[in-house]
Tab-separated table of C-alpha atoms and ligand atoms in Angstrom:
chain	number	residue	atom	x	y	z
A	1	MET	CA	14.383	5.761	19.196
A	2	PRO	CA	17.048	8.142	17.779
A	3	LEU	CA	18.555	8.129	14.284
A	4	MET	CA	20.833	5.134	13.764
A	5	ARG	CA	23.842	6.585	11.939
A	6	SER	CA	25.249	4.887	8.855
A	7	TRP	CA	28.544	5.162	6.973
A	8	VAL	CA	26.339	5.861	3.911
A	9	ALA	CA	26.327	9.629	4.572
A	10	SER	CA	23.053	10.448	2.744
A	11	ALA	CA	21.188	8.043	5.083
A	12	ASN	CA	21.840	10.427	8.003
A	13	ASP	CA	19.984	13.402	6.429
A	14	ALA	CA	16.863	14.302	8.428
A	15	GLY	CA	14.650	14.386	5.308
A	16	CYS	CA	15.850	11.039	3.931
A	17	ASP	CA	13.179	8.321	3.580
A	18	PHE	CA	15.694	5.507	3.958
A	19	PRO	CA	17.910	5.888	7.059
A	20	LEU	CA	19.480	2.873	8.767
A	21	ASN	CA	16.334	2.692	10.942
A	22	ASN	CA	14.296	1.801	7.835
A	23	LEU	CA	16.151	-0.599	5.486
A	24	PRO	CA	13.199	-1.287	3.147
A	25	TYR	CA	13.323	-4.161	0.674
A	26	GLY	CA	12.943	-3.811	-3.071
A	27	VAL	CA	13.798	-5.372	-6.424
A	28	PHE	CA	15.966	-3.346	-8.785
A	29	SER	CA	17.855	-3.642	-12.046
A	30	THR	CA	20.492	-1.773	-13.978
A	31	ASP	CA	20.023	-4.235	-16.852
A	32	PRO	CA	16.349	-5.225	-17.319
A	33	GLN	CA	17.360	-8.905	-17.616
A	34	ASP	CA	18.952	-8.961	-14.173
A	35	ALA	CA	16.417	-7.773	-11.594
A	36	ARG	CA	17.466	-8.751	-8.072
A	37	CYS	CA	16.850	-7.985	-4.408
A	38	GLY	CA	18.261	-4.882	-2.780
A	39	VAL	CA	17.834	-2.785	0.326
A	40	ALA	CA	17.567	1.015	0.207
A	41	ILE	CA	19.992	3.009	2.344
A	42	GLY	CA	20.144	6.803	1.881
A	43	ASP	CA	20.242	7.571	-1.831
A	44	GLN	CA	21.704	4.145	-2.619
A	45	VAL	CA	20.539	0.575	-3.003
A	46	LEU	CA	22.714	-2.201	-1.599
A	47	ASP	CA	22.875	-5.059	-4.125
A	48	LEU	CA	22.090	-8.028	-1.878
A	49	ALA	CA	22.600	-10.553	-4.674
A	50	ALA	CA	26.185	-9.331	-4.988
A	51	VAL	CA	26.656	-9.266	-1.209
A	52	GLU	CA	25.395	-12.853	-1.054
A	53	ALA	CA	27.603	-13.961	-3.984
A	54	ALA	CA	30.614	-12.467	-2.170
A	55	GLY	CA	29.834	-14.673	0.820
A	56	LEU	CA	29.036	-11.790	3.179
A	57	ILE	CA	25.435	-12.919	3.805
A	58	ALA	CA	24.197	-16.521	3.858
A	59	LEU	CA	20.555	-16.865	4.935
A	60	SER	CA	20.048	-20.249	3.296
A	61	ASP	CA	21.914	-22.999	1.424
A	62	ALA	CA	20.471	-21.684	-1.830
A	63	PRO	CA	20.797	-18.053	-2.979
A	64	VAL	CA	17.696	-16.061	-2.002
A	65	PHE	CA	18.603	-12.574	-3.260
A	66	ASP	CA	19.571	-13.226	-6.898
A	67	LEU	CA	15.870	-13.386	-7.718
A	68	PRO	CA	13.356	-10.756	-8.870
A	69	TYR	CA	11.187	-11.142	-5.745
A	70	TRP	CA	11.432	-11.371	-1.941
A	71	ASN	CA	9.146	-14.413	-1.618
A	72	ASP	CA	12.052	-16.823	-1.009
A	73	VAL	CA	13.214	-14.689	1.933
A	74	MET	CA	9.649	-14.611	3.269
A	75	ASP	CA	9.603	-18.431	3.143
A	76	LEU	CA	12.574	-18.557	5.554
A	77	GLY	CA	10.316	-17.213	8.323
A	78	PRO	CA	10.373	-14.468	10.957
A	79	GLU	CA	13.568	-15.640	12.691
A	80	ALA	CA	15.506	-15.339	9.436
A	81	TRP	CA	13.869	-11.940	8.756
A	82	ALA	CA	15.123	-10.675	12.135
A	83	ALA	CA	18.591	-12.136	11.589
A	84	LEU	CA	18.853	-10.422	8.190
A	85	ARG	CA	17.934	-7.048	9.656
A	86	ALA	CA	20.385	-7.413	12.539
A	87	LEU	CA	23.162	-8.274	10.085
A	88	LEU	CA	22.335	-5.404	7.706
A	89	LYS	CA	22.221	-2.892	10.575
A	90	ASP	CA	25.572	-4.127	11.821
A	91	MET	CA	27.227	-3.959	8.401
A	92	LEU	CA	25.798	-0.533	7.469
A	93	LYS	CA	26.219	1.276	10.796
A	94	GLU	CA	28.714	4.089	11.206
A	95	ALA	CA	32.314	2.845	11.675
A	96	SER	CA	31.391	-0.717	10.699
A	97	PRO	CA	34.482	-2.750	9.770
A	98	ASP	CA	32.458	-4.056	6.775
A	99	GLN	CA	32.363	-0.688	5.000
A	100	ALA	CA	35.283	-1.330	2.645
A	101	GLN	CA	33.880	-4.704	1.554
A	102	LEU	CA	30.293	-3.458	1.082
A	103	ALA	CA	30.900	-0.070	-0.552
A	104	PRO	CA	31.444	-1.553	-4.054
A	105	PHE	CA	27.956	-3.131	-3.881
A	106	LEU	CA	26.120	0.189	-3.521
A	107	VAL	CA	24.298	1.461	-6.619
A	108	PRO	CA	22.840	5.005	-6.758
A	109	LEU	CA	19.025	4.909	-6.686
A	110	SER	CA	19.081	7.419	-9.551
A	111	GLU	CA	20.628	4.735	-11.796
A	112	VAL	CA	18.277	1.817	-11.125
A	113	ARG	CA	14.895	0.723	-12.326
A	114	LEU	CA	12.567	-0.581	-9.607
A	115	HIS	CA	10.236	-3.555	-10.037
A	116	LEU	CA	7.406	-5.194	-8.092
A	117	PRO	CA	9.203	-6.307	-4.907
A	118	PHE	CA	7.349	-9.609	-4.550
A	119	VAL	CA	5.166	-12.004	-6.482
A	120	VAL	CA	1.650	-11.037	-5.420
A	121	SER	CA	-0.052	-14.283	-4.561
A	122	GLU	CA	-3.552	-12.877	-4.093
A	123	PHE	CA	-4.967	-9.439	-3.375
A	124	THR	CA	-7.718	-8.787	-0.852
A	125	ASP	CA	-9.051	-5.317	-0.207
A	126	PHE	CA	-10.677	-4.167	3.022
A	127	TYR	CA	-12.853	-1.257	4.136
A	128	ALA	CA	-11.433	-0.352	7.540
A	129	SER	CA	-11.775	3.442	7.775
A	130	ARG	CA	-14.909	4.543	9.557
A	131	HIS	CA	-14.828	7.995	7.962
A	132	HIS	CA	-14.449	6.497	4.476
A	133	ALA	CA	-17.181	3.897	4.995
A	134	THR	CA	-19.533	6.541	6.390
A	135	ASN	CA	-18.834	9.017	3.579
A	136	VAL	CA	-19.243	6.453	0.786
A	137	GLY	CA	-22.288	4.871	2.428
A	138	THR	CA	-23.905	8.293	2.732
A	139	MET	CA	-23.377	9.000	-0.985
A	140	PHE	CA	-24.400	5.528	-2.238
A	141	ARG	CA	-27.238	4.656	0.171
A	142	GLY	CA	-28.141	7.766	2.186
A	143	ALA	CA	-27.062	8.956	5.635
A	144	GLU	CA	-29.451	6.654	7.510
A	145	ASN	CA	-27.942	3.529	5.880
A	146	ALA	CA	-24.352	4.805	5.676
A	147	LEU	CA	-22.516	2.358	7.914
A	148	PRO	CA	-23.623	-1.249	7.327
A	149	PRO	CA	-24.446	-3.027	10.618
A	150	ASN	CA	-21.772	-5.718	10.052
A	151	TRP	CA	-19.072	-3.028	9.762
A	152	LEU	CA	-18.869	-2.591	13.555
A	153	HIS	CA	-18.238	-6.306	14.089
A	154	MET	CA	-15.673	-7.311	11.465
A	155	PRO	CA	-13.272	-5.913	8.866
A	156	ILE	CA	-15.333	-6.026	5.643
A	157	GLY	CA	-13.388	-7.119	2.566
A	158	TYR	CA	-13.601	-8.569	-0.939
A	159	ASN	CA	-11.253	-10.674	-3.040
A	160	GLY	CA	-9.538	-8.458	-5.609
A	161	ARG	CA	-7.181	-9.218	-8.485
A	162	ALA	CA	-3.456	-9.930	-8.035
A	163	SER	CA	-3.053	-9.983	-11.834
A	164	THR	CA	-3.306	-6.204	-12.154
A	165	VAL	CA	-1.186	-5.149	-9.170
A	166	VAL	CA	1.496	-2.932	-10.750
A	167	ILE	CA	4.616	-1.130	-9.599
A	168	SER	CA	4.679	2.640	-9.062
A	169	GLY	CA	5.341	4.446	-12.340
A	170	THR	CA	3.194	2.111	-14.445
A	171	GLN	CA	0.725	4.053	-16.592
A	172	VAL	CA	-2.916	3.108	-16.092
A	173	ARG	CA	-5.468	3.146	-18.905
A	174	ARG	CA	-8.889	4.615	-18.181
A	175	PRO	CA	-11.252	1.645	-18.155
A	176	CYS	CA	-14.529	1.217	-20.008
A	177	GLY	CA	-17.497	-0.511	-18.472
A	178	GLN	CA	-21.240	-0.519	-17.962
A	179	ILE	CA	-22.535	2.763	-16.625
A	180	LYS	CA	-26.130	3.527	-15.690
A	181	PRO	CA	-26.863	6.861	-14.048
A	182	PRO	CA	-29.982	6.749	-11.833
A	183	GLU	CA	-31.986	8.817	-14.349
A	184	ALA	CA	-31.116	6.541	-17.313
A	185	ASP	CA	-33.441	3.711	-18.378
A	186	ALA	CA	-30.644	1.364	-19.432
A	187	PRO	CA	-26.868	1.038	-19.053
A	188	ARG	CA	-24.382	2.044	-21.774
A	189	PHE	CA	-20.817	0.839	-22.361
A	190	ALA	CA	-18.401	3.767	-22.116
A	191	PRO	CA	-15.164	5.042	-20.570
A	192	THR	CA	-15.559	5.779	-16.871
A	193	GLU	CA	-16.284	9.433	-16.160
A	194	LYS	CA	-15.577	8.982	-12.440
A	195	LEU	CA	-12.033	7.629	-12.319
A	196	ASP	CA	-10.755	7.772	-8.746
A	197	ILE	CA	-7.895	6.862	-6.453
A	198	GLU	CA	-7.954	5.206	-3.037
A	199	LEU	CA	-5.179	6.014	-0.562
A	200	GLU	CA	-4.340	2.772	1.239
A	201	LEU	CA	-1.531	0.898	2.907
A	202	GLY	CA	-0.944	-2.684	1.751
A	203	ALA	CA	0.181	-5.345	4.217
A	204	VAL	CA	2.414	-8.069	2.754
A	205	VAL	CA	1.779	-11.488	4.311
A	206	GLY	CA	5.112	-13.303	4.710
A	207	VAL	CA	4.071	-16.673	6.199
A	208	SER	CA	1.608	-19.169	4.738
A	209	SER	CA	-1.150	-20.813	6.765
A	210	PRO	CA	-2.698	-24.111	5.642
A	211	MET	CA	-6.323	-24.550	4.617
A	212	GLY	CA	-8.451	-25.392	7.637
A	213	THR	CA	-6.322	-23.301	10.032
A	214	ARG	CA	-7.647	-20.333	11.993
A	215	LEU	CA	-5.329	-17.558	13.168
A	216	SER	CA	-5.376	-15.492	16.342
A	217	VAL	CA	-4.761	-11.766	15.864
A	218	ALA	CA	-1.346	-12.186	17.555
A	219	GLU	CA	-0.426	-15.081	15.240
A	220	ALA	CA	-1.558	-13.041	12.264
A	221	GLU	CA	0.534	-10.048	13.292
A	222	ALA	CA	3.699	-12.158	13.433
A	223	MET	CA	3.025	-13.272	9.831
A	224	ILE	CA	3.173	-9.763	8.352
A	225	PHE	CA	6.426	-9.157	6.484
A	226	GLY	CA	5.927	-5.449	5.862
A	227	TYR	CA	3.900	-2.688	4.261
A	228	VAL	CA	3.707	-0.753	0.988
A	229	LEU	CA	1.691	2.251	-0.160
A	230	LEU	CA	-1.255	1.135	-2.270
A	231	ASN	CA	-3.500	3.048	-4.687
A	232	ASP	CA	-6.654	1.031	-5.350
A	233	TRP	CA	-7.755	2.776	-8.562
A	234	SER	CA	-11.554	2.804	-8.813
A	235	ALA	CA	-14.241	3.666	-11.390
A	236	ARG	CA	-17.112	5.050	-9.326
A	237	ASP	CA	-19.806	5.056	-12.024
A	238	ILE	CA	-19.064	1.427	-12.943
A	239	GLN	CA	-18.970	0.571	-9.214
A	240	ALA	CA	-22.328	2.214	-8.444
A	241	TRP	CA	-24.101	0.096	-11.090
A	242	GLU	CA	-22.370	-3.251	-10.512
A	243	TYR	CA	-21.710	-3.467	-6.773
A	244	GLN	CA	-24.969	-4.904	-5.461
A	245	PRO	CA	-25.274	-7.672	-4.366
A	246	LEU	CA	-21.739	-9.134	-4.611
A	247	GLY	CA	-19.505	-6.060	-4.221
A	248	PRO	CA	-17.039	-4.301	-6.506
A	249	PHE	CA	-15.830	-6.182	-9.595
A	250	GLN	CA	-14.678	-4.423	-12.804
A	251	ALA	CA	-14.712	-1.048	-11.015
A	252	LYS	CA	-11.554	-2.082	-9.179
A	253	ALA	CA	-10.091	-4.866	-11.334
A	254	PHE	CA	-8.195	-2.742	-13.885
A	255	ALA	CA	-5.207	-1.612	-11.762
A	256	THR	CA	-3.819	-1.408	-8.234
A	257	SER	CA	-0.507	0.456	-7.872
A	258	ILE	CA	1.986	-0.216	-5.067
A	259	SER	CA	5.184	1.522	-3.969
A	260	PRO	CA	8.500	-0.234	-4.712
A	261	TRP	CA	9.846	-0.633	-1.165
A	262	ILE	CA	8.521	-3.021	1.483
A	263	VAL	CA	8.875	-1.202	4.815
A	264	THR	CA	9.178	-3.920	7.439
A	265	ALA	CA	6.975	-4.262	10.486
A	266	GLU	CA	10.178	-4.092	12.554
A	267	ALA	CA	11.112	-0.665	11.138
A	268	LEU	CA	7.607	0.618	11.955
A	269	ALA	CA	7.516	-0.822	15.492
A	270	PRO	CA	8.582	2.450	17.226
A	271	PHE	CA	5.518	4.157	15.679
A	272	ARG	CA	2.771	1.849	16.956
A	273	ALA	CA	-0.626	3.435	17.516
A	274	ALA	CA	-3.904	2.074	18.828
A	275	ALA	CA	-7.255	2.254	17.060
A	276	PRO	CA	-10.111	3.986	18.896
A	277	ASP	CA	-12.123	1.711	21.169
A	278	PRO	CA	-14.858	-0.013	19.147
A	279	ASP	CA	-18.500	1.100	19.593
A	280	VAL	CA	-19.445	-2.438	20.481
A	281	PRO	CA	-16.950	-4.976	21.855
A	282	LEU	CA	-15.469	-7.142	19.124
A	283	LEU	CA	-15.920	-10.895	19.338
A	284	PRO	CA	-12.914	-12.486	21.064
A	285	HIS	CA	-11.286	-13.777	17.862
A	286	LEU	CA	-10.920	-10.201	16.527
A	287	GLN	CA	-9.910	-8.358	19.701
A	288	ALA	CA	-6.595	-6.510	19.457
A	289	PRO	CA	-3.942	-7.799	21.888
A	290	GLY	CA	-2.206	-4.397	21.681
A	291	PRO	CA	-1.834	-1.429	19.324
A	292	LEU	CA	-2.069	-2.723	15.736
A	293	LEU	CA	-1.776	0.526	13.761
A	294	TYR	CA	1.144	2.892	13.136
A	295	ASP	CA	1.485	6.673	13.185
A	296	ILE	CA	2.231	7.154	9.465
A	297	ASP	CA	1.601	10.512	7.763
A	298	LEU	CA	0.081	9.958	4.325
A	299	SER	CA	-0.403	12.391	1.446
A	300	VAL	CA	-2.024	12.377	-1.990
A	301	LEU	CA	-0.502	14.585	-4.690
A	302	MET	CA	-2.068	15.419	-8.053
A	303	ALA	CA	-0.261	16.833	-11.090
A	304	PRO	CA	-2.022	17.747	-14.331
A	305	GLU	CA	-0.136	16.549	-17.422
A	306	GLY	CA	3.105	18.534	-17.603
A	307	GLY	CA	2.197	20.506	-14.462
A	308	ALA	CA	3.439	20.701	-10.898
A	309	ALA	CA	2.281	18.231	-8.242
A	310	GLU	CA	0.240	19.608	-5.352
A	311	VAL	CA	-1.047	17.982	-2.180
A	312	ILE	CA	-4.813	17.396	-2.353
A	313	ALA	CA	-5.211	15.281	0.813
A	314	ARG	CA	-3.289	14.482	3.976
A	315	THR	CA	-4.203	11.866	6.572
A	316	ASN	CA	-2.739	9.181	8.855
A	317	TYR	CA	-2.744	5.363	8.884
A	318	ALA	CA	-3.802	5.483	12.563
A	319	GLU	CA	-7.243	6.750	11.405
A	320	LEU	CA	-8.270	3.148	10.697
A	321	THR	CA	-10.503	1.078	12.964
A	322	TYR	CA	-9.090	-2.354	12.070
A	323	GLY	CA	-5.384	-3.219	11.730
A	324	ALA	CA	-3.865	-5.580	9.172
A	325	ALA	CA	-3.484	-8.339	11.793
A	326	GLN	CA	-7.249	-8.277	12.492
A	327	GLN	CA	-7.917	-8.372	8.747
A	328	LEU	CA	-5.597	-11.350	8.293
A	329	ALA	CA	-7.111	-13.184	11.270
A	330	HIS	CA	-10.606	-12.491	9.926
A	331	HIS	CA	-9.536	-13.692	6.455
A	332	ALA	CA	-8.632	-17.107	7.912
A	333	THR	CA	-11.646	-17.527	10.234
A	334	SER	CA	-13.379	-19.926	7.855
A	335	GLY	CA	-10.183	-21.910	7.315
A	336	CYS	CA	-9.173	-19.972	4.195
A	337	ALA	CA	-5.521	-20.752	3.355
A	338	MET	CA	-3.255	-17.706	3.301
A	339	ASN	CA	-0.023	-17.525	1.341
A	340	ALA	CA	3.303	-15.736	1.587
A	341	GLY	CA	2.947	-12.964	-0.965
A	342	ASP	CA	-0.695	-12.237	-0.199
A	343	LEU	CA	-1.409	-8.511	-0.307
A	344	LEU	CA	-4.047	-7.048	2.013
A	345	GLY	CA	-5.251	-3.524	1.182
A	346	SER	CA	-6.154	-1.568	4.320
A	347	GLY	CA	-9.118	0.123	2.688
A	348	THR	CA	-9.207	3.818	1.856
A	349	ILE	CA	-7.813	5.862	4.729
A	350	SER	CA	-9.871	8.977	5.476
A	351	GLY	CA	-9.788	11.250	8.498
A	352	ALA	CA	-12.544	13.492	9.836
A	353	ALA	CA	-11.366	16.722	8.179
A	354	PRO	CA	-12.565	17.441	4.621
A	355	ASP	CA	-8.952	17.544	3.333
A	356	ALA	CA	-8.087	14.282	5.109
A	357	ARG	CA	-10.177	12.160	2.735
A	358	GLY	CA	-8.354	9.462	0.798
A	359	SER	CA	-10.419	9.471	-2.413
A	360	LEU	CA	-11.702	12.082	-4.859
A	361	LEU	CA	-15.208	10.643	-4.392
A	362	GLU	CA	-15.040	12.009	-0.849
A	363	LEU	CA	-12.831	15.087	-1.490
A	364	THR	CA	-15.278	16.414	-4.122
A	365	TRP	CA	-18.358	14.752	-2.603
A	366	ASN	CA	-19.109	12.712	-5.735
A	367	GLY	CA	-18.113	15.585	-7.989
A	368	THR	CA	-20.478	18.170	-6.486
A	369	GLU	CA	-17.674	20.165	-4.794
A	370	PRO	CA	-14.794	20.236	-7.308
A	371	LEU	CA	-11.198	20.917	-6.315
A	372	THR	CA	-9.444	23.854	-7.942
A	373	LEU	CA	-5.811	23.141	-8.789
A	374	LYS	CA	-3.092	25.800	-8.780
A	375	ASP	CA	-3.247	26.023	-12.590
A	376	GLY	CA	-6.893	27.102	-12.243
A	377	THR	CA	-8.419	23.902	-13.627
A	378	GLU	CA	-11.062	22.005	-11.679
A	379	ARG	CA	-11.149	18.329	-10.811
A	380	ARG	CA	-14.205	16.267	-9.927
A	381	PHE	CA	-12.382	13.023	-10.692
A	382	VAL	CA	-9.086	12.061	-12.369
A	383	GLU	CA	-8.552	13.403	-15.914
A	384	ASP	CA	-6.461	11.829	-18.694
A	385	GLY	CA	-2.783	12.743	-18.268
A	386	ASP	CA	-3.094	13.399	-14.531
A	387	MET	CA	-0.354	11.931	-12.353
A	388	LEU	CA	-1.463	10.782	-8.899
A	389	THR	CA	1.182	10.122	-6.262
A	390	LEU	CA	0.872	8.726	-2.743
A	391	THR	CA	3.622	9.370	-0.208
A	392	GLY	CA	4.011	8.309	3.397
A	393	HIS	CA	6.417	8.359	6.306
A	394	ALA	CA	6.586	7.850	10.051
A	395	ALA	CA	8.363	10.733	11.778
A	396	GLY	CA	11.023	9.886	14.349
A	397	ASP	CA	13.279	12.214	16.350
A	398	GLY	CA	15.505	13.717	13.655
A	399	TYR	CA	14.761	11.044	11.062
A	400	ARG	CA	11.901	9.471	9.163
A	401	VAL	CA	10.930	6.000	8.061
A	402	GLY	CA	9.613	6.675	4.558
A	403	PHE	CA	7.870	4.597	1.928
A	404	GLY	CA	9.037	6.507	-1.146
A	405	ALA	CA	6.293	7.184	-3.690
A	406	CYS	CA	3.440	5.298	-5.318
A	407	ALA	CA	2.700	7.076	-8.608
A	408	GLY	CA	0.600	6.438	-11.670
A	409	GLN	CA	-0.452	8.456	-14.712
A	410	ILE	CA	-3.766	7.989	-16.510
A	411	LEU	CA	-3.853	7.199	-20.228
A	412	PRO	CA	-6.958	7.868	-22.353
A	413	ALA	CA	-9.479	5.042	-22.707
A	414	LEU	CA	-9.508	2.738	-25.709
A	415	GLU	CA	-12.501	3.031	-28.056
A	416	PRO	CA	-15.554	1.617	-26.263
B	501	CA	CA1	-10.112	-0.053	-1.767
């Protein structure tokens, strides 16, 4: 698919994250009391609350954009989502007769504050990258027990915390917790010394399913509203002590950062990619009816406090084994109710190459092979003051569908 040209000139630049092909959804404010829905186009955000108030868009009898979340639009369902996109593309395309009416509702991105784009109903995190699962399993349990036997048959996950999902730019405090190195006789309570990131994509569920209902993978795919970048901050020393037998708890409960713009499944459709064939055939209820992944280039950047950001890892969403639709279908196999606003973390995305690993745990091999930054300092894990940024985009012919950035800076721990 070629670039779709817009009368918003900056949207036609080849390096722009937000061309007309993308139209990602966010929540913005110019006055903190008045956060509302908008769509990014070029270096602008179109104020959809104002467009709706002017009578140029009417998705529902009640206003759905003069709200600080997209959940009410999700509730209208996939037909309304498609109608909204068709209308926005028509109004924002080059030579659209709507230009004169819409132009006053554009606000420069440089002048807005961005907020969480939806109310996160619940957060579930998965473990869908074979390279990541193998690397972590090797470090935590040894090479012979690296990949758990269930991993080949289903997308492994755990229920995380929606309460600490935060928008890009939010500072994250280094957590304290119980730490017990293997050589110690007893645990101590202390700030984590192994603060880490996890490079993930988050799928936003847009349609609810009632308790007692199972979902096919195809049904699940149609329920996905869009995707955000997701950094599942982790404390590896706390995790290593607490995770058996019920999985991660405080090691991952302190913060999860997401990017401000929901990139829709429709915008990503031209970039579909298939997962590798599974080692063993999946049971019928998890088999993919078609390609479920997308070709999305992903990067991790690190900047020491006051220093320049540099890329420390680069990988691709298509490295995963399970897609979000399989994860959502698996989530509902028992009859678990799913809700619009549920956030499903893909799991850390790692490729085969050493610099394609989506966590510092893997990049530095649990701190034994430190990275050297351009300022000469070494990193085994994240230090206080460091800024970690995830970026991602799918590359089209002369344009890109970008996610923007998912950034967070680490504050020192409170007194233990
Ligand atoms: Ca994770």
